mmCIF file of C-alpha atoms in Angstrom:
data_model
loop_
_atom_site.group_PDB
_atom_site.id
_atom_site.type_symbol
_atom_site.label_atom_id
_atom_site.label_comp_id
_atom_site.label_asym_id
_atom_site.label_seq_id
_atom_site.Cartn_x
_atom_site.Cartn_y
_atom_site.Cartn_z
ATOM 1 C CA MET A 14 -61.423 0.137 -32.210
ATOM 2 C CA ARG A 15 -63.403 -2.312 -34.360
ATOM 3 C CA ALA A 16 -67.011 -2.686 -33.316
ATOM 4 C CA ILE A 17 -70.421 -3.527 -34.759
ATOM 5 C CA GLN A 18 -72.118 -0.601 -36.458
ATOM 6 C CA VAL A 19 -75.586 -0.139 -37.959
ATOM 7 C CA SER A 20 -75.832 2.493 -40.696
ATOM 8 C CA GLU A 21 -79.378 1.683 -41.846
ATOM 9 C CA HIS A 22 -82.293 -0.243 -40.427
ATOM 10 C CA GLY A 23 -82.912 -3.706 -41.803
ATOM 11 C CA GLY A 24 -82.065 -7.372 -41.482
ATOM 12 C CA PRO A 25 -79.028 -8.934 -39.802
ATOM 13 C CA GLU A 26 -76.878 -7.966 -42.786
ATOM 14 C CA VAL A 27 -76.858 -4.327 -41.622
ATOM 15 C CA LEU A 28 -74.688 -5.344 -38.645
ATOM 16 C CA THR A 29 -71.238 -4.531 -39.984
ATOM 17 C CA TYR A 30 -67.855 -4.949 -38.270
ATOM 18 C CA ALA A 31 -66.238 -1.559 -38.757
ATOM 19 C CA GLU A 32 -63.559 0.785 -37.495
ATOM 20 C CA VAL A 33 -65.118 3.341 -35.154
ATOM 21 C CA ALA A 34 -63.851 5.914 -32.689
ATOM 22 C CA ASP A 35 -63.063 4.818 -29.138
ATOM 23 C CA PRO A 36 -65.682 6.031 -26.662
ATOM 24 C CA GLN A 37 -64.839 9.038 -24.518
ATOM 25 C CA ILE A 38 -66.143 9.079 -20.968
ATOM 26 C CA GLY A 39 -67.524 12.039 -19.095
ATOM 27 C CA PRO A 40 -68.334 12.728 -15.451
ATOM 28 C CA GLY A 41 -70.063 9.821 -13.744
ATOM 29 C CA GLN A 42 -68.991 7.311 -16.381
ATOM 30 C CA LEU A 43 -66.747 4.257 -16.550
ATOM 31 C CA LEU A 44 -64.631 3.164 -19.520
ATOM 32 C CA VAL A 45 -64.838 -0.626 -19.553
ATOM 33 C CA ASP A 46 -62.718 -3.205 -21.367
ATOM 34 C CA THR A 47 -65.445 -5.591 -22.458
ATOM 35 C CA ASP A 48 -65.113 -9.304 -21.699
ATOM 36 C CA ALA A 49 -68.486 -10.489 -23.029
ATOM 37 C CA ILE A 50 -71.624 -8.942 -24.529
ATOM 38 C CA GLY A 51 -75.254 -9.988 -24.164
ATOM 39 C CA VAL A 52 -77.498 -10.349 -27.231
ATOM 40 C CA ASN A 53 -81.220 -9.796 -26.679
ATOM 41 C CA PHE A 54 -84.400 -9.644 -28.753
ATOM 42 C CA ILE A 55 -84.682 -5.924 -28.115
ATOM 43 C CA ASP A 56 -81.484 -5.531 -30.161
ATOM 44 C CA THR A 57 -83.342 -6.927 -33.177
ATOM 45 C CA TYR A 58 -86.292 -4.577 -32.650
ATOM 46 C CA ILE A 59 -83.934 -1.593 -32.689
ATOM 47 C CA ARG A 60 -82.002 -2.952 -35.686
ATOM 48 C CA THR A 61 -85.171 -3.259 -37.782
ATOM 49 C CA GLY A 62 -86.472 0.166 -36.758
ATOM 50 C CA THR A 63 -89.427 -1.201 -34.762
ATOM 51 C CA TYR A 64 -87.961 0.761 -31.861
ATOM 52 C CA LYS A 65 -86.636 4.074 -33.136
ATOM 53 C CA GLN A 66 -82.892 4.703 -33.010
ATOM 54 C CA PRO A 67 -81.013 7.263 -35.135
ATOM 55 C CA VAL A 68 -78.315 5.792 -37.394
ATOM 56 C CA PRO A 69 -75.430 5.204 -37.435
ATOM 57 C CA TYR A 70 -75.140 3.596 -34.019
ATOM 58 C CA ILE A 71 -73.367 0.789 -32.188
ATOM 59 C CA PRO A 72 -76.017 -1.717 -31.056
ATOM 60 C CA GLY A 73 -76.324 -3.567 -27.777
ATOM 61 C CA ALA A 74 -76.915 -2.473 -24.203
ATOM 62 C CA GLU A 75 -75.730 -5.392 -22.051
ATOM 63 C CA GLY A 76 -72.299 -6.692 -21.151
ATOM 64 C CA THR A 77 -69.553 -7.179 -18.635
ATOM 65 C CA GLY A 78 -65.894 -6.275 -18.333
ATOM 66 C CA VAL A 79 -63.170 -4.650 -16.291
ATOM 67 C CA VAL A 80 -63.079 -0.940 -15.512
ATOM 68 C CA ALA A 81 -60.174 0.720 -17.351
ATOM 69 C CA GLU A 82 -60.826 4.354 -16.416
ATOM 70 C CA VAL A 83 -63.249 6.291 -14.255
ATOM 71 C CA GLY A 84 -64.601 9.743 -14.934
ATOM 72 C CA ALA A 85 -64.943 12.610 -12.502
ATOM 73 C CA GLU A 86 -67.623 12.172 -9.826
ATOM 74 C CA VAL A 87 -67.455 8.356 -9.915
ATOM 75 C CA THR A 88 -67.614 7.127 -6.326
ATOM 76 C CA ASP A 89 -68.391 3.393 -6.292
ATOM 77 C CA PHE A 90 -65.887 1.930 -8.768
ATOM 78 C CA ARG A 91 -62.204 2.112 -9.589
ATOM 79 C CA PRO A 92 -59.942 0.680 -12.334
ATOM 80 C CA GLY A 93 -59.692 -3.084 -12.115
ATOM 81 C CA ASP A 94 -63.231 -3.655 -10.815
ATOM 82 C CA ARG A 95 -65.442 -6.189 -12.593
ATOM 83 C CA VAL A 96 -68.785 -4.720 -13.588
ATOM 84 C CA ALA A 97 -71.854 -5.663 -15.591
ATOM 85 C CA TRP A 98 -74.689 -3.624 -17.051
ATOM 86 C CA ALA A 99 -77.989 -3.997 -18.902
ATOM 87 C CA ASN A 100 -78.454 -0.417 -20.093
ATOM 88 C CA ALA A 101 -75.331 1.009 -21.725
ATOM 89 C CA PRO A 102 -75.890 1.865 -25.409
ATOM 90 C CA GLY A 103 -73.043 0.885 -27.709
ATOM 91 C CA SER A 104 -72.188 -2.414 -26.025
ATOM 92 C CA TYR A 105 -71.343 -4.409 -29.192
ATOM 93 C CA ALA A 106 -67.780 -3.142 -28.829
ATOM 94 C CA PRO A 107 -64.471 -3.934 -27.071
ATOM 95 C CA LEU A 108 -64.656 -0.623 -25.168
ATOM 96 C CA VAL A 109 -67.879 0.741 -23.698
ATOM 97 C CA ALA A 110 -68.714 3.950 -21.837
ATOM 98 C CA VAL A 111 -71.003 2.898 -18.986
ATOM 99 C CA ASP A 112 -72.844 5.269 -16.676
ATOM 100 C CA GLU A 113 -71.959 4.484 -13.077
ATOM 101 C CA ALA A 114 -75.687 4.628 -12.298
ATOM 102 C CA VAL A 115 -76.360 1.473 -14.362
ATOM 103 C CA ALA A 116 -73.232 -0.537 -13.474
ATOM 104 C CA VAL A 117 -73.238 -3.285 -10.859
ATOM 105 C CA ALA A 118 -70.372 -5.196 -9.270
ATOM 106 C CA VAL A 119 -69.875 -8.794 -10.418
ATOM 107 C CA PRO A 120 -69.070 -11.521 -7.867
ATOM 108 C CA ASP A 121 -65.829 -13.427 -8.494
ATOM 109 C CA GLU A 122 -67.807 -16.675 -8.800
ATOM 110 C CA VAL A 123 -69.683 -15.462 -11.903
ATOM 111 C CA ASP A 124 -67.784 -15.996 -15.167
ATOM 112 C CA PRO A 125 -67.921 -13.295 -17.891
ATOM 113 C CA PRO A 126 -70.246 -15.102 -20.367
ATOM 114 C CA ILE A 127 -72.713 -15.672 -17.525
ATOM 115 C CA ALA A 128 -72.423 -12.125 -16.199
ATOM 116 C CA ALA A 129 -72.894 -10.726 -19.705
ATOM 117 C CA SER A 130 -76.257 -12.412 -20.088
ATOM 118 C CA ALA A 131 -77.513 -12.404 -16.503
ATOM 119 C CA LEU A 132 -78.812 -8.899 -15.956
ATOM 120 C CA LEU A 133 -81.320 -8.070 -18.670
ATOM 121 C CA GLN A 134 -82.932 -11.502 -18.727
ATOM 122 C CA GLY A 135 -82.395 -12.148 -15.026
ATOM 123 C CA MET A 136 -83.873 -8.845 -13.887
ATOM 124 C CA THR A 137 -86.730 -9.276 -16.374
ATOM 125 C CA ALA A 138 -87.574 -12.642 -14.822
ATOM 126 C CA HIS A 139 -87.172 -11.074 -11.375
ATOM 127 C CA TYR A 140 -89.631 -8.217 -11.924
ATOM 128 C CA LEU A 141 -92.118 -10.518 -13.645
ATOM 129 C CA ILE A 142 -92.293 -12.935 -10.740
ATOM 130 C CA GLU A 143 -91.645 -10.493 -7.891
ATOM 131 C CA SER A 144 -93.482 -7.366 -9.012
ATOM 132 C CA ILE A 145 -95.946 -8.159 -11.831
ATOM 133 C CA TYR A 146 -97.498 -11.321 -10.424
ATOM 134 C CA ARG A 147 -95.961 -13.147 -7.467
ATOM 135 C CA PRO A 148 -97.407 -16.661 -7.561
ATOM 136 C CA GLU A 149 -98.031 -18.536 -4.345
ATOM 137 C CA PRO A 150 -96.871 -22.107 -3.711
ATOM 138 C CA GLY A 151 -99.309 -24.511 -5.342
ATOM 139 C CA GLU A 152 -100.507 -22.056 -7.994
ATOM 140 C CA THR A 153 -100.004 -22.828 -11.681
ATOM 141 C CA VAL A 154 -98.464 -20.429 -14.214
ATOM 142 C CA LEU A 155 -97.767 -20.620 -17.940
ATOM 143 C CA VAL A 156 -94.385 -19.527 -19.318
ATOM 144 C CA HIS A 157 -94.058 -19.177 -23.091
ATOM 145 C CA ALA A 158 -90.719 -19.888 -24.797
ATOM 146 C CA GLY A 159 -89.723 -22.042 -21.856
ATOM 147 C CA ALA A 160 -86.268 -22.814 -23.253
ATOM 148 C CA GLY A 161 -85.382 -19.170 -23.943
ATOM 149 C CA GLY A 162 -83.214 -17.099 -21.661
ATOM 150 C CA VAL A 163 -86.025 -15.493 -19.673
ATOM 151 C CA GLY A 164 -88.153 -18.623 -19.816
ATOM 152 C CA LEU A 165 -85.498 -20.832 -18.224
ATOM 153 C CA LEU A 166 -84.898 -18.309 -15.450
ATOM 154 C CA LEU A 167 -88.597 -17.726 -14.761
ATOM 155 C CA THR A 168 -89.171 -21.458 -14.571
ATOM 156 C CA GLN A 169 -86.370 -21.921 -12.062
ATOM 157 C CA MET A 170 -87.558 -19.012 -9.912
ATOM 158 C CA ALA A 171 -91.156 -20.215 -9.907
ATOM 159 C CA ALA A 172 -90.375 -23.876 -9.303
ATOM 160 C CA ALA A 173 -88.050 -22.976 -6.412
ATOM 161 C CA ARG A 174 -90.993 -21.473 -4.524
ATOM 162 C CA GLY A 175 -93.304 -24.425 -5.102
ATOM 163 C CA VAL A 176 -95.202 -23.070 -8.099
ATOM 164 C CA ARG A 177 -96.372 -25.483 -10.785
ATOM 165 C CA VAL A 178 -94.968 -24.352 -14.142
ATOM 166 C CA ILE A 179 -96.378 -25.163 -17.574
ATOM 167 C CA THR A 180 -94.180 -24.066 -20.478
ATOM 168 C CA THR A 181 -94.374 -23.938 -24.259
ATOM 169 C CA VAL A 182 -91.480 -24.900 -26.537
ATOM 170 C CA SER A 183 -90.991 -25.767 -30.198
ATOM 171 C CA SER A 184 -88.846 -28.927 -30.107
ATOM 172 C CA ASP A 185 -87.933 -32.030 -28.133
ATOM 173 C CA GLU A 186 -84.501 -30.578 -27.329
ATOM 174 C CA LYS A 187 -86.096 -27.472 -25.870
ATOM 175 C CA GLU A 188 -88.563 -29.588 -23.905
ATOM 176 C CA THR A 189 -85.654 -31.396 -22.240
ATOM 177 C CA LEU A 190 -84.089 -28.077 -21.222
ATOM 178 C CA SER A 191 -87.392 -26.715 -19.938
ATOM 179 C CA ARG A 192 -88.081 -29.777 -17.808
ATOM 180 C CA ALA A 193 -84.552 -29.644 -16.394
ATOM 181 C CA ALA A 194 -85.278 -26.069 -15.273
ATOM 182 C CA GLY A 195 -88.315 -27.256 -13.314
ATOM 183 C CA ALA A 196 -91.269 -27.259 -15.725
ATOM 184 C CA GLU A 197 -93.851 -29.839 -14.701
ATOM 185 C CA GLU A 198 -95.696 -29.817 -18.029
ATOM 186 C CA VAL A 199 -94.229 -28.846 -21.416
ATOM 187 C CA LEU A 200 -96.486 -28.162 -24.396
ATOM 188 C CA ARG A 201 -95.997 -27.387 -28.083
ATOM 189 C CA TYR A 202 -97.551 -24.313 -29.646
ATOM 190 C CA GLY A 203 -100.806 -24.799 -31.561
ATOM 191 C CA ASP A 204 -104.392 -23.686 -32.068
ATOM 192 C CA ASP A 205 -105.585 -25.876 -29.198
ATOM 193 C CA LEU A 206 -102.989 -24.632 -26.706
ATOM 194 C CA ALA A 207 -105.498 -22.980 -24.372
ATOM 195 C CA GLU A 208 -107.627 -26.132 -24.327
ATOM 196 C CA ARG A 209 -104.599 -28.209 -23.329
ATOM 197 C CA VAL A 210 -103.672 -25.733 -20.593
ATOM 198 C CA ARG A 211 -107.191 -25.819 -19.195
ATOM 199 C CA ALA A 212 -107.195 -29.611 -19.303
ATOM 200 C CA LEU A 213 -104.067 -29.563 -17.132
ATOM 201 C CA THR A 214 -105.771 -27.247 -14.635
ATOM 202 C CA ASP A 215 -109.110 -29.060 -14.344
ATOM 203 C CA GLY A 216 -110.736 -26.406 -16.499
ATOM 204 C CA VAL A 217 -109.815 -23.541 -14.175
ATOM 205 C CA GLY A 218 -106.910 -21.952 -16.043
ATOM 206 C CA VAL A 219 -103.594 -20.599 -14.821
ATOM 207 C CA ALA A 220 -103.017 -17.779 -12.358
ATOM 208 C CA ALA A 221 -100.625 -15.955 -14.689
ATOM 209 C CA VAL A 222 -99.136 -16.155 -18.152
ATOM 210 C CA TYR A 223 -95.667 -14.752 -18.782
ATOM 211 C CA ASP A 224 -95.626 -14.119 -22.540
ATOM 212 C CA GLY A 225 -92.566 -12.862 -24.405
ATOM 213 C CA VAL A 226 -93.740 -14.227 -27.771
ATOM 214 C CA GLY A 227 -96.512 -11.740 -28.539
ATOM 215 C CA ALA A 228 -98.803 -11.935 -31.561
ATOM 216 C CA ALA A 229 -98.606 -15.707 -32.080
ATOM 217 C CA THR A 230 -99.544 -16.589 -28.493
ATOM 218 C CA PHE A 231 -101.634 -13.669 -27.238
ATOM 219 C CA ASP A 232 -105.073 -15.162 -27.873
ATOM 220 C CA ALA A 233 -104.103 -18.484 -26.307
ATOM 221 C CA SER A 234 -102.568 -16.657 -23.365
ATOM 222 C CA LEU A 235 -105.818 -14.828 -22.612
ATOM 223 C CA ALA A 236 -107.846 -18.003 -23.030
ATOM 224 C CA SER A 237 -105.543 -19.901 -20.631
ATOM 225 C CA LEU A 238 -106.133 -17.593 -17.661
ATOM 226 C CA ARG A 239 -108.333 -18.302 -14.678
ATOM 227 C CA ILE A 240 -110.811 -15.703 -13.437
ATOM 228 C CA ARG A 241 -108.889 -12.546 -12.456
ATOM 229 C CA GLY A 242 -105.727 -13.988 -13.986
ATOM 230 C CA MET A 243 -102.745 -11.856 -15.047
ATOM 231 C CA LEU A 244 -101.189 -11.763 -18.526
ATOM 232 C CA ALA A 245 -97.713 -10.208 -18.504
ATOM 233 C CA LEU A 246 -96.861 -9.488 -22.132
ATOM 234 C CA PHE A 247 -93.187 -8.631 -21.783
ATOM 235 C CA GLY A 248 -91.989 -9.163 -25.362
ATOM 236 C CA ALA A 249 -93.027 -9.631 -28.973
ATOM 237 C CA ALA A 250 -90.690 -12.168 -30.547
ATOM 238 C CA SER A 251 -93.394 -13.126 -33.066
ATOM 239 C CA GLY A 252 -94.501 -9.539 -33.672
ATOM 240 C CA PRO A 253 -96.580 -6.940 -31.826
ATOM 241 C CA VAL A 254 -100.081 -7.776 -30.641
ATOM 242 C CA PRO A 255 -102.783 -6.035 -32.701
ATOM 243 C CA SER A 256 -105.309 -3.777 -31.004
ATOM 244 C CA PHE A 257 -108.069 -5.720 -29.287
ATOM 245 C CA ASP A 258 -111.431 -5.095 -27.648
ATOM 246 C CA LEU A 259 -111.003 -4.520 -23.910
ATOM 247 C CA GLN A 260 -114.385 -6.187 -23.377
ATOM 248 C CA ARG A 261 -112.510 -9.473 -23.898
ATOM 249 C CA LEU A 262 -110.958 -8.957 -20.467
ATOM 250 C CA ASN A 263 -114.432 -8.795 -18.921
ATOM 251 C CA SER A 264 -115.858 -11.807 -20.737
ATOM 252 C CA GLY A 265 -112.678 -13.792 -20.087
ATOM 253 C CA GLY A 266 -113.068 -13.424 -16.327
ATOM 254 C CA SER A 267 -112.140 -9.861 -15.295
ATOM 255 C CA LEU A 268 -108.613 -10.462 -16.573
ATOM 256 C CA PHE A 269 -105.539 -8.250 -16.207
ATOM 257 C CA VAL A 270 -103.052 -7.462 -18.990
ATOM 258 C CA THR A 271 -99.851 -5.466 -18.666
ATOM 259 C CA ARG A 272 -97.125 -4.589 -21.173
ATOM 260 C CA PRO A 273 -94.117 -3.954 -18.903
ATOM 261 C CA THR A 274 -90.525 -2.991 -19.632
ATOM 262 C CA LEU A 275 -87.446 -3.415 -17.474
ATOM 263 C CA ALA A 276 -86.722 0.320 -17.346
ATOM 264 C CA HIS A 277 -89.924 0.917 -15.390
ATOM 265 C CA TYR A 278 -88.935 -1.749 -12.852
ATOM 266 C CA THR A 279 -85.420 -0.412 -12.300
ATOM 267 C CA ARG A 280 -86.434 3.223 -11.903
ATOM 268 C CA ASP A 281 -83.746 4.133 -9.385
ATOM 269 C CA ARG A 282 -80.396 2.766 -8.276
ATOM 270 C CA ALA A 283 -81.832 1.085 -5.190
ATOM 271 C CA GLU A 284 -84.297 -0.938 -7.261
ATOM 272 C CA LEU A 285 -81.603 -1.812 -9.807
ATOM 273 C CA LEU A 286 -79.230 -3.016 -7.095
ATOM 274 C CA TRP A 287 -81.994 -5.038 -5.429
ATOM 275 C CA ARG A 288 -82.904 -6.931 -8.599
ATOM 276 C CA ALA A 289 -79.355 -7.309 -9.933
ATOM 277 C CA GLY A 290 -78.034 -8.253 -6.501
ATOM 278 C CA GLU A 291 -80.578 -11.029 -5.985
ATOM 279 C CA VAL A 292 -79.958 -12.431 -9.471
ATOM 280 C CA LEU A 293 -76.154 -12.361 -9.274
ATOM 281 C CA GLU A 294 -76.118 -13.695 -5.717
ATOM 282 C CA ALA A 295 -78.348 -16.615 -6.697
ATOM 283 C CA ILE A 296 -76.040 -17.402 -9.623
ATOM 284 C CA ALA A 297 -72.924 -17.180 -7.453
ATOM 285 C CA GLU A 298 -74.484 -19.530 -4.878
ATOM 286 C CA GLY A 299 -75.574 -22.029 -7.526
ATOM 287 C CA ALA A 300 -79.274 -21.500 -6.818
ATOM 288 C CA LEU A 301 -79.920 -20.081 -10.310
ATOM 289 C CA ALA A 302 -78.388 -21.417 -13.522
ATOM 290 C CA ILE A 303 -77.817 -19.288 -16.606
ATOM 291 C CA ARG A 304 -77.619 -21.328 -19.800
ATOM 292 C CA VAL A 305 -75.381 -19.741 -22.420
ATOM 293 C CA GLY A 306 -76.681 -21.507 -25.484
ATOM 294 C CA ALA A 307 -74.256 -20.013 -27.998
ATOM 295 C CA THR A 308 -71.223 -17.747 -28.180
ATOM 296 C CA TYR A 309 -70.019 -15.882 -31.260
ATOM 297 C CA PRO A 310 -67.056 -13.666 -32.064
ATOM 298 C CA LEU A 311 -68.104 -10.028 -32.037
ATOM 299 C CA ALA A 312 -67.509 -9.861 -35.793
ATOM 300 C CA ASP A 313 -70.224 -12.514 -36.261
ATOM 301 C CA ALA A 314 -73.009 -10.513 -34.618
ATOM 302 C CA ALA A 315 -75.112 -10.768 -37.782
ATOM 303 C CA GLN A 316 -75.137 -14.572 -37.528
ATOM 304 C CA ALA A 317 -76.074 -14.335 -33.856
ATOM 305 C CA HIS A 318 -79.112 -12.250 -34.836
ATOM 306 C CA ARG A 319 -80.058 -14.701 -37.612
ATOM 307 C CA ASP A 320 -79.952 -17.613 -35.201
ATOM 308 C CA LEU A 321 -81.878 -15.730 -32.521
ATOM 309 C CA GLU A 322 -84.657 -14.671 -34.879
ATOM 310 C CA GLY A 323 -84.708 -18.127 -36.480
ATOM 311 C CA ARG A 324 -85.358 -19.694 -33.049
ATOM 312 C CA LYS A 325 -82.219 -21.805 -33.442
ATOM 313 C CA THR A 326 -80.893 -20.948 -29.998
ATOM 314 C CA THR A 327 -81.690 -21.819 -26.408
ATOM 315 C CA GLY A 328 -80.885 -19.848 -23.294
ATOM 316 C CA SER A 329 -78.684 -16.777 -23.713
ATOM 317 C CA ILE A 330 -76.483 -15.639 -26.607
ATOM 318 C CA VAL A 331 -73.121 -13.989 -25.996
ATOM 319 C CA LEU A 332 -70.658 -12.131 -28.206
ATOM 320 C CA LEU A 333 -66.946 -12.256 -27.383
ATOM 321 C CA PRO A 334 -64.805 -9.263 -28.447
#
């Protein structure tokens, strides 16, 4: 098969469309004909070597497709079933070996490009708002990158439960998308961001900040929190946050900071099925909208990464094999 391969760490140019061996499945695995593939910021961290991954490798971990074969010991799926996953290495390919333990069934109402980009971002938004900090109706939260995939989902989830959402975006187009998702206030990034957030909260600050941007927003995120507020630093699109003095949490108001990852919030199959099930059910019922901002042929994965890192996209990005 022809798939994307990385033979050395580096920029988007290291994503090459090459002939590689078809995957072979073992016990407890599914061989899936891929219909669509999710592209996520973590893919760029692995590509650059920020997160260690031996080369050569096929990038990607998220996608959806139809089961072609099942290995021994598979009990929940059979050929012809539609499945999606957020943790199957080697997903930038037309055929993917997926562990049954990470696969979930896809409702008929959810189209492949949506299913391909629903799980990683959807379950990330789910654990942030259900398990990291669950805001109460009437509370105010700050969501950075409000027009990104996770940002749009978090905003919808929060607004649906009566939470006031402030977001940050970088353009008028992104502001329109963020407001459509339920943001009450939309701000631009800048040195005075925390001051503007506090002005919108009568000087109190927000109950929680959901920050997937990292280095560029960290200081403002801390300064935007109310006493005993929670900063969930779930990504580092602008780079990792440097070491900082923990005394800042005391002087800022006995603040909380966590650096979570999805793997720790889908630790067993029951938790995975709970989060994935609620996300996919909400999409199928029309209660949650996934915006696929761009689709690319699989061969153009390098351009997808350029656009993602250049902040030229909104919502989710999908590759089509």
